[in-house]
Short mmCIF file of C-alpha atoms and ligand atoms in Angstrom, two decimals:
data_model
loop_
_atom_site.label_atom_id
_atom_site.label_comp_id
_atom_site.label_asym_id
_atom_site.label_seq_id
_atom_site.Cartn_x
_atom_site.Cartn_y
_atom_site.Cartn_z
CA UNK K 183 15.14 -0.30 -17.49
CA UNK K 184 11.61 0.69 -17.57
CA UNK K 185 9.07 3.12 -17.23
CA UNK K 186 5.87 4.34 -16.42
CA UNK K 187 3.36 6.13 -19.19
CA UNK K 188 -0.03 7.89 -17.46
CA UNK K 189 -2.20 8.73 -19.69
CA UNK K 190 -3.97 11.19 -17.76
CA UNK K 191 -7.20 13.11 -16.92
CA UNK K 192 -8.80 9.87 -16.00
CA UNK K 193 -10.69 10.20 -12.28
CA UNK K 194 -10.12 7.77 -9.76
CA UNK K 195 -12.92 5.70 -8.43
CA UNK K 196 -12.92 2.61 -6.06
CA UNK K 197 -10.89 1.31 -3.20
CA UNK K 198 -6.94 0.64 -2.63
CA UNK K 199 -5.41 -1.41 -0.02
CA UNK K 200 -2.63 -0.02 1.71
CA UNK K 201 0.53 -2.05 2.60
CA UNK K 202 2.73 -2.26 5.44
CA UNK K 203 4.62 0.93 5.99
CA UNK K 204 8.23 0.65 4.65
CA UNK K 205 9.92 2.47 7.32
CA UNK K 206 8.81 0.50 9.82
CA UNK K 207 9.80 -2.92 7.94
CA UNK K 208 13.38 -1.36 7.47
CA UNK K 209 13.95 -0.96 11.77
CA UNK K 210 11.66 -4.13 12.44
CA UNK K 211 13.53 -6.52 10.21
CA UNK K 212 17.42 -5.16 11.20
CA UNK K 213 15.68 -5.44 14.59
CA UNK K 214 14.66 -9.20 14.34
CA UNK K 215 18.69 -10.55 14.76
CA UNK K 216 18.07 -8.93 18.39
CA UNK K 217 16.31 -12.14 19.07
CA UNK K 218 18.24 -14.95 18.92
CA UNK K 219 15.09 -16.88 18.04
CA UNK K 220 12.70 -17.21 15.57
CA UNK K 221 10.52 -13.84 14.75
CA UNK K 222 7.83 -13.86 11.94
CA UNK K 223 6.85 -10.38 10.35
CA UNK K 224 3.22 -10.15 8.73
CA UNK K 225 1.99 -7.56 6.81
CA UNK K 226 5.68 -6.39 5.37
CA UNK K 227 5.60 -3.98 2.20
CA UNK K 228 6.68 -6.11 -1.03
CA UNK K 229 9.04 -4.00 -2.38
CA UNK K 230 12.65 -3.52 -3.08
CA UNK K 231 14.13 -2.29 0.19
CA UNK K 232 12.33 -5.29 1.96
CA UNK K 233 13.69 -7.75 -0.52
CA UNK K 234 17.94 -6.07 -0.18
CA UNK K 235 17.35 -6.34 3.55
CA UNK K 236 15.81 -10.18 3.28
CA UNK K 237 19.36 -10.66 1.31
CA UNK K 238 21.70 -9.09 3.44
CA UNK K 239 20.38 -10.75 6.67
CA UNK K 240 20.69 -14.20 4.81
CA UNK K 241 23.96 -13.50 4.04
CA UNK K 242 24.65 -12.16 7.60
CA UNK K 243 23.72 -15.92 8.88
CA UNK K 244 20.41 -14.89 9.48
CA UNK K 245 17.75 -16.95 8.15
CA UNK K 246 15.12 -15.12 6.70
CA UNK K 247 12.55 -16.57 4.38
CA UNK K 248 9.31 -15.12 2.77
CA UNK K 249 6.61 -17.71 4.01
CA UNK K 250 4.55 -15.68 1.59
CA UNK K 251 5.03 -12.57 -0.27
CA UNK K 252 4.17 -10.36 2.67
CA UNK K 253 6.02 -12.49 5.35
CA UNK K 254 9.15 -12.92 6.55
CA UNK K 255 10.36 -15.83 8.99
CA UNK K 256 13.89 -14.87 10.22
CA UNK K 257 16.07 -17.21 12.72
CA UNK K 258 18.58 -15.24 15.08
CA UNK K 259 19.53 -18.39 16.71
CA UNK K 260 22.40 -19.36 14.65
CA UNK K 261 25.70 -17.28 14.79
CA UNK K 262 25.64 -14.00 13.17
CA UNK K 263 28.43 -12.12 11.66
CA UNK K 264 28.78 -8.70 12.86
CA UNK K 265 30.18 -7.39 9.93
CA UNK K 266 28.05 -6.27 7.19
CA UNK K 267 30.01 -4.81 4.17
CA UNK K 268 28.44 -6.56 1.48
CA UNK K 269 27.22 -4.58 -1.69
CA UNK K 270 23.17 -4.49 -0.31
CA UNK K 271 23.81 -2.60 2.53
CA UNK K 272 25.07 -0.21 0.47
CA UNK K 273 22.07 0.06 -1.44
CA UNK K 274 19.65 0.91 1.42
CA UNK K 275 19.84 4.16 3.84
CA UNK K 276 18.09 2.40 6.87
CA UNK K 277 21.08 -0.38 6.73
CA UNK K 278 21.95 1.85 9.54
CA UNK K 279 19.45 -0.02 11.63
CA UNK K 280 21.86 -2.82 11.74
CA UNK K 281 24.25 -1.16 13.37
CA UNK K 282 21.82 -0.52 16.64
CA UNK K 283 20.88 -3.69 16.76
CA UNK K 284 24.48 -5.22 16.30
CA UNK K 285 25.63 -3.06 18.96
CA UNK K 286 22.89 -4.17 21.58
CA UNK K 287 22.91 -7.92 20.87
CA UNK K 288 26.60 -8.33 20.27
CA UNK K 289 28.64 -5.29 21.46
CA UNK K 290 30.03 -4.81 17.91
CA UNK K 291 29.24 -3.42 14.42
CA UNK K 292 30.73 -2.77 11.21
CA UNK K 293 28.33 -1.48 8.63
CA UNK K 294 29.21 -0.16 5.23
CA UNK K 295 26.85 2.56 4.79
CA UNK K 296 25.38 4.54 1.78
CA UNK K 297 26.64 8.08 0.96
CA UNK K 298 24.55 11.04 0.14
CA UNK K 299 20.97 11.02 -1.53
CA UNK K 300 19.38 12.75 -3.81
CA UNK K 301 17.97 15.68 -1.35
CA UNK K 302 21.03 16.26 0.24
CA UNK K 303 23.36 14.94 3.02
CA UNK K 304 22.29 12.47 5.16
CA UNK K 305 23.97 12.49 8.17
CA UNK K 306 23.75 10.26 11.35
CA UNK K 307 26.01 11.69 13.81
CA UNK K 308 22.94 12.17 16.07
CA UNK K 309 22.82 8.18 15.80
CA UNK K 310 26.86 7.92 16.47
CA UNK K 311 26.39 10.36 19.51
CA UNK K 312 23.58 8.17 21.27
CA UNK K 313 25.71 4.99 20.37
CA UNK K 314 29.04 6.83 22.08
CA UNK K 315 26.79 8.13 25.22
CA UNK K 316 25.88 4.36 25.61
CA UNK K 317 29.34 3.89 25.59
CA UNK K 318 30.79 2.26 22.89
CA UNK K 319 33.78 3.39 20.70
CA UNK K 320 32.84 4.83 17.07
CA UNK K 321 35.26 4.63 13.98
CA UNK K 322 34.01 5.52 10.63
CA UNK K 323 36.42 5.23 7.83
CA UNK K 324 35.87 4.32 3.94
CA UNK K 325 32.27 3.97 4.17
CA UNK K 326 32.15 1.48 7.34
CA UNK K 327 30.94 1.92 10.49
CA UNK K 328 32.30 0.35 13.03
CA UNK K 329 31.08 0.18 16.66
CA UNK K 330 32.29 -1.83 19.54
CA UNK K 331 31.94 -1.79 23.39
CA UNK K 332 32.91 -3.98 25.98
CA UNK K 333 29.45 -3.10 27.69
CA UNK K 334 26.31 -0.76 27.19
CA UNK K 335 25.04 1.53 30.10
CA UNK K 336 21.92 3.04 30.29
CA UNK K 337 22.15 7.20 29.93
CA UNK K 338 19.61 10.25 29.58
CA UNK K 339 20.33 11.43 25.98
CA UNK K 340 19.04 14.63 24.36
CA UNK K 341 18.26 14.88 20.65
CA UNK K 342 19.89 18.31 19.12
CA UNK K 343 17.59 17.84 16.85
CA UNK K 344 14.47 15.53 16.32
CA UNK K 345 15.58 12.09 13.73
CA UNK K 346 13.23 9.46 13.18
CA UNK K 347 16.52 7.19 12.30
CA UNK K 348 18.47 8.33 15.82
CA UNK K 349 15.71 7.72 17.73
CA UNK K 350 15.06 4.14 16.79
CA UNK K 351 18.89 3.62 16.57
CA UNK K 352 19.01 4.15 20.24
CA UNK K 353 16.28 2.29 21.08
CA UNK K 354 17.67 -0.64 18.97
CA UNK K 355 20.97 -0.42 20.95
CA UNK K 356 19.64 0.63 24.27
CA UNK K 357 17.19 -2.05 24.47
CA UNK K 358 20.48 -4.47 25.62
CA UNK K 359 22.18 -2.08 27.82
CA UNK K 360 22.59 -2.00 31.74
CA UNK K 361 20.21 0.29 33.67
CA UNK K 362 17.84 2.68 32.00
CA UNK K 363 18.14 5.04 28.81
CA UNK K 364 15.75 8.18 28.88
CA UNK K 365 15.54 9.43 24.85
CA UNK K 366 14.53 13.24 25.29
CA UNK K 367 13.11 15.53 22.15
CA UNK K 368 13.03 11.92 20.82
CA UNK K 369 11.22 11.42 17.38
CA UNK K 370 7.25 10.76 17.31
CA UNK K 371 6.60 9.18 14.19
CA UNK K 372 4.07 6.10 13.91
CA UNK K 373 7.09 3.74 12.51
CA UNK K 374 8.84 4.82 16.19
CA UNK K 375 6.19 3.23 17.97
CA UNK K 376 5.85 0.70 15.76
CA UNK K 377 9.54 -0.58 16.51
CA UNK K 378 8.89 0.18 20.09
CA UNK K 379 5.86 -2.11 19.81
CA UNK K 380 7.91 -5.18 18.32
CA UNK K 381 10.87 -4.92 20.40
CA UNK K 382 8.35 -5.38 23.69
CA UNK K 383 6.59 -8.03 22.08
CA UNK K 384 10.36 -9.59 22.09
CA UNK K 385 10.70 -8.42 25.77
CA UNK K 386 12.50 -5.25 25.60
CA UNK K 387 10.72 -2.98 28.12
CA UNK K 388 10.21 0.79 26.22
CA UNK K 389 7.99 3.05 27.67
CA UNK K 390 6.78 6.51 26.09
CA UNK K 391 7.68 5.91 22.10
CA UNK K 392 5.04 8.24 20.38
CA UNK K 393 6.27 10.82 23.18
CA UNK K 394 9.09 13.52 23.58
CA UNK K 395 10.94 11.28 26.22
CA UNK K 396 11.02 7.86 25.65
CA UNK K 397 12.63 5.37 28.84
CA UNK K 398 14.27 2.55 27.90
CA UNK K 399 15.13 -0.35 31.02
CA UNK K 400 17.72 -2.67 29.44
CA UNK K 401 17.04 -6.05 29.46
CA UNK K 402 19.68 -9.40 29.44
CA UNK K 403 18.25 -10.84 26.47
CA UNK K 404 15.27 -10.94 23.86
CA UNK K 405 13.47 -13.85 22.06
CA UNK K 406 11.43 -14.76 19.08
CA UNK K 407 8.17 -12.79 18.80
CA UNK K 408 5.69 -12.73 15.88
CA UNK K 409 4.62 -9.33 15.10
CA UNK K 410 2.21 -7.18 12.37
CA UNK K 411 3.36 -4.22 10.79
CA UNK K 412 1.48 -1.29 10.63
CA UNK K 413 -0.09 0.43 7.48
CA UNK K 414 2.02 2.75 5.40
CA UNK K 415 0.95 6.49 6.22
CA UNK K 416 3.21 7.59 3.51
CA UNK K 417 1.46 5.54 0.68
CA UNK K 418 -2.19 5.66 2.16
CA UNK K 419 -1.53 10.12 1.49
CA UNK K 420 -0.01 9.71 -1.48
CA UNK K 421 -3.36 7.71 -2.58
CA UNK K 422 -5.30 10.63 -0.86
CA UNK K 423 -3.51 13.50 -2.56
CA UNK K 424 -3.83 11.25 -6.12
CA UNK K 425 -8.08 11.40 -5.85
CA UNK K 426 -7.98 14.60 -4.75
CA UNK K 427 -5.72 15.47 -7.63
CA UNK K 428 -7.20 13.70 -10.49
CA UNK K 429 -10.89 13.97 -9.02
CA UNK K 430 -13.28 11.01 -7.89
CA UNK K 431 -14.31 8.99 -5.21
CA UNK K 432 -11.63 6.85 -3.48
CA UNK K 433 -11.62 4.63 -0.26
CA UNK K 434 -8.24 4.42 0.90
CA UNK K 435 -8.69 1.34 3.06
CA UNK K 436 -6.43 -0.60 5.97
CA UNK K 437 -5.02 2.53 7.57
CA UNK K 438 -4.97 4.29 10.40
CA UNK K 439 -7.09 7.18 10.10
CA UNK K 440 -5.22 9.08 13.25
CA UNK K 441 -1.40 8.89 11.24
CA UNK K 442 -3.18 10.47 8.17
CA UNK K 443 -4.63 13.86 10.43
CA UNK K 444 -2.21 16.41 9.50
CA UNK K 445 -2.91 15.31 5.62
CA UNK K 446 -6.51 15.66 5.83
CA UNK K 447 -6.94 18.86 7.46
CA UNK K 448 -5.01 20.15 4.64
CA UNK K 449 -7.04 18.52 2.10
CA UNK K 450 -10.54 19.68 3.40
CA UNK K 451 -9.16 23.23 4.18
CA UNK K 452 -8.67 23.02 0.29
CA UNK K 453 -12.19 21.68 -0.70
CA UNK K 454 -11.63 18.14 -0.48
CA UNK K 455 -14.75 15.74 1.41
CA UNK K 456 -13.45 13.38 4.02
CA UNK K 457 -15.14 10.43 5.26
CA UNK K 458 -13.49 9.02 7.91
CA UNK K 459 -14.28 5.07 9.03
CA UNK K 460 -12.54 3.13 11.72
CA UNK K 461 -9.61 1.92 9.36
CA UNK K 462 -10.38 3.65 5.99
CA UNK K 463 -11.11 7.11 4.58
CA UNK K 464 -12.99 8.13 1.65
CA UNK K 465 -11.56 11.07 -0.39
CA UNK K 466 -14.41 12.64 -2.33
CA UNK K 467 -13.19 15.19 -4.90
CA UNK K 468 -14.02 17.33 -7.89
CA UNK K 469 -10.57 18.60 -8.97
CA UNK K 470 -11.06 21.99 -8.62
CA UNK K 471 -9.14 22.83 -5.19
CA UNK K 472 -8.10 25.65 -3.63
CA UNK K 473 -4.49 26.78 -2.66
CA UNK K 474 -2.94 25.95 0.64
CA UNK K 475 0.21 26.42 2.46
CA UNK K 476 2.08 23.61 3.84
CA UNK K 477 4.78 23.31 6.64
CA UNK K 478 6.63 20.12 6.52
CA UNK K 479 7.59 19.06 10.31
CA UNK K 480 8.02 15.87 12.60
CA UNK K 481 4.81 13.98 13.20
CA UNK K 482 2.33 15.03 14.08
CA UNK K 483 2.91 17.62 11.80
CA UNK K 484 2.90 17.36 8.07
CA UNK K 485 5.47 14.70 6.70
CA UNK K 486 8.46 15.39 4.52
CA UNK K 487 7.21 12.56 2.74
CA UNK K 488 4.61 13.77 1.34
CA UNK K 489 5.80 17.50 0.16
CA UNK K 490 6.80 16.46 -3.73
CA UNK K 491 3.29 14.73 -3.97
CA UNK K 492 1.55 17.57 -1.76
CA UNK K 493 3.84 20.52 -4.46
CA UNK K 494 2.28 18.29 -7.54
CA UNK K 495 -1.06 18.73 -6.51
CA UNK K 496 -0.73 22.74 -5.50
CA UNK K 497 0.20 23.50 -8.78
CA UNK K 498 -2.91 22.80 -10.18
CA UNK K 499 -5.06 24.49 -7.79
CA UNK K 500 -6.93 27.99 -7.86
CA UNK K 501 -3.93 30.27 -6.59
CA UNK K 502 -0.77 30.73 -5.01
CA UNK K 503 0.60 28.21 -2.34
CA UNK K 504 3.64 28.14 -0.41
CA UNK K 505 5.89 25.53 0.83
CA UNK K 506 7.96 25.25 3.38
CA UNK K 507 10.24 22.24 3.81
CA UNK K 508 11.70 21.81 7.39
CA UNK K 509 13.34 18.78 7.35
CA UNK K 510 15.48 18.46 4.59
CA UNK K 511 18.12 20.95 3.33
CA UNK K 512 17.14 20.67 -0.64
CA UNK K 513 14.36 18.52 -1.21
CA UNK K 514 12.97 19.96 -4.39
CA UNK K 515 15.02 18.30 -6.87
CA UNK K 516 11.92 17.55 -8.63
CA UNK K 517 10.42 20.49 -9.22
CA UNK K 518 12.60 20.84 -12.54
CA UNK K 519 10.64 17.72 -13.61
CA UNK K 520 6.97 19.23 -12.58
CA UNK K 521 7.93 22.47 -14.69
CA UNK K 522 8.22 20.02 -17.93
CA UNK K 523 4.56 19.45 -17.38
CA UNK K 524 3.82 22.82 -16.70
CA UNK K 525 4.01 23.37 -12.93
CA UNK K 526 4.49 27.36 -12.14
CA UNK K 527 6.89 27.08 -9.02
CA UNK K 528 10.15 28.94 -7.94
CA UNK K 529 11.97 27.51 -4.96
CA UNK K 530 14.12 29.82 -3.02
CA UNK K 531 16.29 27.92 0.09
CA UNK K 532 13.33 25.94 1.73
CA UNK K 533 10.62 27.79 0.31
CA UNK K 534 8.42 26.61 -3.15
CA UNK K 535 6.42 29.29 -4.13
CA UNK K 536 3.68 27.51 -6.58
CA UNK K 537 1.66 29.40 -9.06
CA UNK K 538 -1.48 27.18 -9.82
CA UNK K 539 -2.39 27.07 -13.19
CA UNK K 540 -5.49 25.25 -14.69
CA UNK K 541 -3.90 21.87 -16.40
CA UNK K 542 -0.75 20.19 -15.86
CA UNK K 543 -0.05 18.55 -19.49
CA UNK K 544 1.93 15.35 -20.11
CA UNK K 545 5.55 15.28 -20.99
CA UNK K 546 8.79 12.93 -20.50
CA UNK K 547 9.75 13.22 -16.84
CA UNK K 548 12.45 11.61 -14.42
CA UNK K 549 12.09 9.94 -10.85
CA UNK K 550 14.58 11.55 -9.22
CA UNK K 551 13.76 9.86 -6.17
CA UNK K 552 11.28 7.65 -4.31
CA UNK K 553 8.74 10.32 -3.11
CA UNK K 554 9.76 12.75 -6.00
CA UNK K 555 8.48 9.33 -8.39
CA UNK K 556 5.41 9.37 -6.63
CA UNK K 557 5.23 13.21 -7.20
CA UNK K 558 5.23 12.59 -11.16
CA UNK K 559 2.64 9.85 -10.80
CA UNK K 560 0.40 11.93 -8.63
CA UNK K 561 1.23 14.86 -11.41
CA UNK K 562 0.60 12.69 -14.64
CA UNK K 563 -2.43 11.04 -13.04
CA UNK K 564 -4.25 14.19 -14.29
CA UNK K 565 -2.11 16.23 -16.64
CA UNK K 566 -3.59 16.26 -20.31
CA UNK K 567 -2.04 13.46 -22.52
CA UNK K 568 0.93 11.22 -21.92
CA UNK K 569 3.45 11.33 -19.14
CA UNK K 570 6.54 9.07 -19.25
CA UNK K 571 8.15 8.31 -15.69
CA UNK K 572 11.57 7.05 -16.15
CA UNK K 573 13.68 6.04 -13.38
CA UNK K 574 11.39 3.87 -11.57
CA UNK K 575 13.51 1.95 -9.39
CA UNK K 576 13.05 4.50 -6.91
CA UNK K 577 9.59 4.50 -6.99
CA UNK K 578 9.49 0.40 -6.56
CA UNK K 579 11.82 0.04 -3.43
CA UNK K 580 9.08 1.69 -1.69
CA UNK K 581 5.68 1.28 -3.46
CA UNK K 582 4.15 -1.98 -3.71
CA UNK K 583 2.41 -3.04 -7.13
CA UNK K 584 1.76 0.98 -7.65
CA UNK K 585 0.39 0.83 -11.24
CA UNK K 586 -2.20 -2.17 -10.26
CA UNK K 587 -3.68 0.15 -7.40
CA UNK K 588 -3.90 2.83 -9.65
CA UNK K 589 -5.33 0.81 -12.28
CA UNK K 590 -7.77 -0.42 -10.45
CA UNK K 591 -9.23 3.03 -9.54
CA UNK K 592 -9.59 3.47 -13.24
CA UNK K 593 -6.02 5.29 -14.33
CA UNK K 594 -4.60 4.13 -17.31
CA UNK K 595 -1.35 3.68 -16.35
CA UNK K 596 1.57 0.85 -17.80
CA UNK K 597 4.28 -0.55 -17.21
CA UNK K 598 6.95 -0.84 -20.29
CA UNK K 599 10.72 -1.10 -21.20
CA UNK K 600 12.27 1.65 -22.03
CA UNK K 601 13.47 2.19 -25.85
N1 EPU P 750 19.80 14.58 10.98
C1 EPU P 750 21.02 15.01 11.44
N2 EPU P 750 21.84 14.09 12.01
C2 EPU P 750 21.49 12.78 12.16
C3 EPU P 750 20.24 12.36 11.70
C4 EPU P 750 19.41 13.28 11.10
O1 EPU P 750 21.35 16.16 11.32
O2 EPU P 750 22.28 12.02 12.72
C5 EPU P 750 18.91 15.54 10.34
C6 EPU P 750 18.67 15.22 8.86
O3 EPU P 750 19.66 15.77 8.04
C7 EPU P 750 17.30 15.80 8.64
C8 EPU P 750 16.59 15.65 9.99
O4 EPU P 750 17.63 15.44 10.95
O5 EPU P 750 17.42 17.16 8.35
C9 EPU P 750 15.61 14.51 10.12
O6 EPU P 750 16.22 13.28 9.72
P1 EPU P 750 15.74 11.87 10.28
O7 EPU P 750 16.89 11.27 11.00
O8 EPU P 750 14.44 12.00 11.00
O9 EPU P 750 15.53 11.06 8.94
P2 EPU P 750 15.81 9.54 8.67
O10 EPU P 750 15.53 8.76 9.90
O11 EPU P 750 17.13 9.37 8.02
C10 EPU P 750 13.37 8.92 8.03
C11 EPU P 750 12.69 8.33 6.85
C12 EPU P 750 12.67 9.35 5.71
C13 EPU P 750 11.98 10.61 6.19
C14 EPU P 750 12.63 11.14 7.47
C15 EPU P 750 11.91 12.31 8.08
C16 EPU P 750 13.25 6.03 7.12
C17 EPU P 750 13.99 4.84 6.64
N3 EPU P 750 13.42 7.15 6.44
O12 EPU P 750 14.71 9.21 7.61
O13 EPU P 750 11.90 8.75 4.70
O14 EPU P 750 12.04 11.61 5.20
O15 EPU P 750 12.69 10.09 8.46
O16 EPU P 750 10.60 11.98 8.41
O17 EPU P 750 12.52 5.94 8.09
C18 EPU P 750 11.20 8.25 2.52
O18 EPU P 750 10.53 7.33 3.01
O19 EPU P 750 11.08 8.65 1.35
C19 EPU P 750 12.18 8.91 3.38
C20 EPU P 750 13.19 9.62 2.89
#
């Protein structure tokens, strides 16, 4: 195992290249055995989740190489079995993917499937309720999922609630299915369109992703298609909220400015200067912010991903700041870990209340999961002394070469095995 030690109070200065968003990789590579061809995927994240869902596709009878390490060349055209139970798919929550685009190309899923996480259940009976209104039979027993229909038909289906995951599912499986499929109150994040984008490029025809209603006209059959994915919004912020944290001048470069607009409203409505560019902005701060309140909600408005990183940085700003998680039931595991370095903050139901005091200072903290990781890096990036991350695993299946791009802005942060 290893960890992470910051050595903080160090400001950022310089530029960081942003990767290819994870959450779109995880749809757009599941979505690749839709083709029954060749499909070659550019600009892919290299992390953890990327490389459990290169294995588990391999072992499906899926090629799928790197042609380099941001790359992957995958070949549909072989058989593929239908039934992924293996111990991989376990390991990663958007395995669930595979079950959309099972059920569109061949009818028929099974799909061993993770449990809970570490902010609460996950469920994905939205997903199962699209798959059943396309018609196909669900069974879910000891972990597997297991899908199966003799054909698909196109229906309108309402979201009871908006899910990033249901909405692609549908997509995935719909994309195959006889007539049309209208999505309605259907998620609007970028990684949405982003599938959307690739499965046209492999001739699906989806109309209205980054909408509320989305129309999907199923089509016979798909092919090969070669495809860029777009930068990560999630990482790009938590880069943004890091310089504005720890103070300094930092271009956060090969974004898309538009994905990050709910993020830097928030930041300049706290002091922060924002210089926008056509695929980069420049986060010019002192350190000193003021206190903010933050609503978490589905894009456009402020991600869930970025609330532990966003809670890190209010508690070291002038005043009180309140939080208000709306898409997860209990996603403040971490704030246990931000009080060991001094954070003021009492959570009640969905709420953080966060006290700002002057100087977070260094202690021994835990990742206690991706985004919550990031949280402690963001935290101990300009706390006062040492901060030890342990845990890291979560922080690498979805952050690519984090302590290089933080090094290179000038934080003296290292990599090292734990005693
Ligand atoms: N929900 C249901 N039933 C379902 C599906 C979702 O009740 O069948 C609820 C969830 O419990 C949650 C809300 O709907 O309260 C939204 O969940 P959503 O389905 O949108 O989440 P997801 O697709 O499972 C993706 C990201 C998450 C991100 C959420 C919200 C991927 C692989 N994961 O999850 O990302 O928090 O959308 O934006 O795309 C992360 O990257 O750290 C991460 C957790």
């Amino acid at each position: 195992m290893e960890k992470l030690v910051i050595t903080g109070g160090k400001r950022l200065n310089g530029e960081v290249f942003i990767s290819g968003a994870k959450n779109a990789a995880v749809a757009i590579i599941p979505a690749a055995i839709m083709a029954g061809g060749i499909c070659v995927i550019d600009n892919l994240p290299n992390i953890e989740d990327v490389a459990s869902l290169r294995s588990t596709l391999n072992k499906m009878g899926a090629g799928c190489e790197y042609a380099d390490k941001h790359t992957l060349k995958i070949d549909s055209s072989g058989d593929i079995n239908t039934c992924a139970v293996f111990e991989e798919v376990r390991k990663i929550r958007a395995s669930y993917y595979l079950l959309g685009a099972l059920l569109g190309r061949y009818k028929n899923a099974a799909v061993a499937l993770p449990g809970g996480c570490n902010f609460g259940t996950r469920p994905i009976d939205l997903h199962l309720k699209g798959f059943r209104a396309l018609g196909a039979k669900v069974e879910v027993s000891n972990g597997i999922v297991k899908l199966s229909a003799e054909k698909l038909i196109g229906t309108q289906i309402y979201m009871d609630q908006v899910s990033v995951g249901a909405t692609i599912n549908i997509m995935l499986a719909s994309s195959m299915a006889e007539g049309t499929t209208i999505i309605e109150n259907a998620a609007k994040e970028p990684h949405v369109v982003d599938t959307a984008n690739f499965l046209n490029m492999m001739g699906a025809n989806i109309k209205g992703a980054g909408t509320d209603i989305i129309r999907i006209r199923g089509v016979k059959e798909l092919h090969g298609a070669e495809y860029t994915i777009i930068p990560d919004q999630i990482e790009a912020g938590t880069y943004m909220i890091a310089a504005a944290m720890a103070g300094g001048e930092v271009t956060v470069k090969n974004i898309i400015p538009k994905h990050m607009d709910s993020l830097t409203a928030k930041l300049a409505e706290m002091g922060v200067n924002i210089e926008k560019d056509d695929d980069s902005i420049k986060i010019i701060s002192s350190g000193a912010l003021n206190c903010a309140n933050i609503k978490t909600m589905s894009y456009p408005g402020f991600p869930t991903d970025l609330q532990p990183q966003m809670t890190a940085l209010l508690s070291a700003c002038n005043g009180i700041s309140v939080v208000t998680e709306n898409v997860w039931d209990n996603r403040y595991q971490y704030v246990d870990e931000l009080r060991q370095l001094g954070a003021k903050i009492t959570v009640e139901s969905r709420v953080a209340l966060i006290e700002g005091v002057k100087k977070l200072k260094g202690a021994k903290v835990s990742a206690t999961d991706l985004r919550a990781g990031a949280a402690m890096i963001v935290a101990g990036l300009s706390a006062e002394g040492v901060t030890e991350i342990s845990n890291i695993k979560y922080i690498d299946r979805g952050y690519e070469e984090i302590e290089e791009k933080l090094s290179n802005l000038g934080a003296d942060i290292i990599r090292v095995d734990e005693d």
